[in-house]
PDB file of C-alpha atoms in Angstrom:
ATOM      1  CA  MET M   1      67.101  95.976 116.747  1.00 69.00           C
ATOM      2  CA  GLU M   2      64.597  93.433 117.967  1.00 87.00           C
ATOM      3  CA  ILE M   3      61.358  94.412 119.701  1.00 85.00           C
ATOM      4  CA  ASN M   4      62.223  92.177 122.679  1.00 86.00           C
ATOM      5  CA  ASN M   5      65.499  94.053 123.165  1.00 95.00           C
ATOM      6  CA  ILE M   6      63.692  97.396 123.124  1.00 96.00           C
ATOM      7  CA  GLY M   7      61.231  96.140 125.737  1.00 96.00           C
ATOM      8  CA  ASN M   8      64.032  94.791 127.927  1.00 97.00           C
ATOM      9  CA  ASN M   9      65.915  98.085 127.628  1.00 97.00           C
ATOM     10  CA  ALA M  10      62.733  99.975 128.525  1.00 97.00           C
ATOM     11  CA  GLY M  11      62.605  97.866 131.674  1.00 97.00           C
ATOM     12  CA  ILE M  12      66.177  98.846 132.482  1.00 98.00           C
ATOM     13  CA  LEU M  13      65.332 102.545 132.138  1.00 98.00           C
ATOM     14  CA  TRP M  14      62.174 102.128 134.210  1.00 98.00           C
ATOM     15  CA  ASN M  15      64.112 100.408 136.992  1.00 98.00           C
ATOM     16  CA  VAL M  16      66.814 103.102 137.031  1.00 98.00           C
ATOM     17  CA  LEU M  17      64.207 105.872 137.222  1.00 98.00           C
ATOM     18  CA  ASN M  18      62.230 103.984 139.847  1.00 98.00           C
ATOM     19  CA  ALA M  19      65.324 103.614 142.012  1.00 98.00           C
ATOM     20  CA  ASN M  20      66.675 107.145 141.548  1.00 97.00           C
ATOM     21  CA  GLY M  21      63.746 109.437 140.810  1.00 96.00           C
ATOM     22  CA  LYS M  22      64.025 112.218 138.250  1.00 95.00           C
ATOM     23  CA  MET M  23      67.237 112.237 136.248  1.00 97.00           C
ATOM     24  CA  THR M  24      68.861 114.163 133.430  1.00 95.00           C
ATOM     25  CA  GLU M  25      69.309 112.400 130.114  1.00 94.00           C
ATOM     26  CA  THR M  26      73.077 112.244 130.618  1.00 95.00           C
ATOM     27  CA  LYS M  27      72.796 110.660 134.054  1.00 97.00           C
ATOM     28  CA  LEU M  28      70.009 108.283 132.989  1.00 97.00           C
ATOM     29  CA  LYS M  29      71.999 107.152 129.974  1.00 97.00           C
ATOM     30  CA  LYS M  30      75.114 106.622 132.106  1.00 97.00           C
ATOM     31  CA  GLU M  31      73.283 104.747 134.874  1.00 97.00           C
ATOM     32  CA  SER M  32      71.461 102.500 132.392  1.00 97.00           C
ATOM     33  CA  GLY M  33      74.603 101.663 130.435  1.00 97.00           C
ATOM     34  CA  LEU M  34      72.641 101.721 127.164  1.00 97.00           C
ATOM     35  CA  ALA M  35      74.066 102.893 123.849  1.00 96.00           C
ATOM     36  CA  THR M  36      72.420 105.984 122.375  1.00 96.00           C
ATOM     37  CA  ALA M  37      70.227 104.150 119.846  1.00 96.00           C
ATOM     38  CA  ASP M  38      69.089 101.610 122.452  1.00 97.00           C
ATOM     39  CA  PHE M  39      68.450 104.377 124.969  1.00 97.00           C
ATOM     40  CA  CYS M  40      66.325 106.394 122.534  1.00 96.00           C
ATOM     41  CA  ALA M  41      64.267 103.386 121.455  1.00 97.00           C
ATOM     42  CA  ALA M  42      63.651 102.350 125.075  1.00 97.00           C
ATOM     43  CA  LEU M  43      62.710 105.882 126.079  1.00 96.00           C
ATOM     44  CA  GLY M  44      60.292 106.062 123.162  1.00 96.00           C
ATOM     45  CA  TRP M  45      58.731 102.779 124.291  1.00 97.00           C
ATOM     46  CA  LEU M  46      58.160 104.158 127.794  1.00 97.00           C
ATOM     47  CA  ALA M  47      56.814 107.452 126.448  1.00 96.00           C
ATOM     48  CA  ARG M  48      54.410 105.669 124.110  1.00 96.00           C
ATOM     49  CA  GLU M  49      53.077 103.663 127.053  1.00 96.00           C
ATOM     50  CA  GLY M  50      52.695 106.866 129.081  1.00 97.00           C
ATOM     51  CA  LYS M  51      55.139 105.682 131.732  1.00 97.00           C
ATOM     52  CA  VAL M  52      57.693 108.490 131.503  1.00 97.00           C
ATOM     53  CA  SER M  53      57.588 112.231 131.019  1.00 96.00           C
ATOM     54  CA  THR M  54      59.901 115.220 131.061  1.00 95.00           C
ATOM     55  CA  VAL M  55      60.013 117.982 133.620  1.00 93.00           C
ATOM     56  CA  VAL M  56      61.806 121.286 133.060  1.00 94.00           C
ATOM     57  CA  GLU M  57      63.182 123.106 136.104  1.00 93.00           C
ATOM     58  CA  THR M  58      65.078 126.361 136.195  1.00 93.00           C
ATOM     59  CA  ARG M  59      68.198 126.276 138.319  1.00 86.00           C
ATOM     60  CA  CYS M  60      70.630 129.164 138.549  1.00 87.00           C
ATOM     61  CA  GLY M  61      68.952 130.822 135.582  1.00 90.00           C
ATOM     62  CA  LYS M  62      69.328 127.726 133.383  1.00 92.00           C
ATOM     63  CA  ASP M  63      66.565 125.358 132.266  1.00 94.00           C
ATOM     64  CA  CYS M  64      67.302 121.727 133.106  1.00 93.00           C
ATOM     65  CA  GLU M  65      65.270 118.877 131.630  1.00 94.00           C
ATOM     66  CA  TYR M  66      64.655 115.742 133.660  1.00 96.00           C
ATOM     67  CA  TYR M  67      63.001 112.407 132.952  1.00 97.00           C
ATOM     68  CA  THR M  68      60.617 111.059 135.554  1.00 97.00           C
ATOM     69  CA  LEU M  69      58.177 108.175 135.911  1.00 97.00           C
ATOM     70  CA  ASN M  70      54.486 108.980 135.742  1.00 95.00           C
ATOM     71  CA  ALA M  71      52.494 108.107 138.820  1.00 80.00           C
TER      72      ALA M  71
END
């Protein structure tokens, strides 16, 4: 896995989140079209740069985790 690919994939995730707002991991992974390893590396890149965070919301008695862009 090349560093340029991770950066490009991070851009894909950022764009998907920017267009759609907070998303579950499943939906974000599906919308980005990235394989699991590529998705995780790109998400780590964004987290390391402080550009993404997780939010936990309780809905119908169940905790749901979402990814969202930091302001």
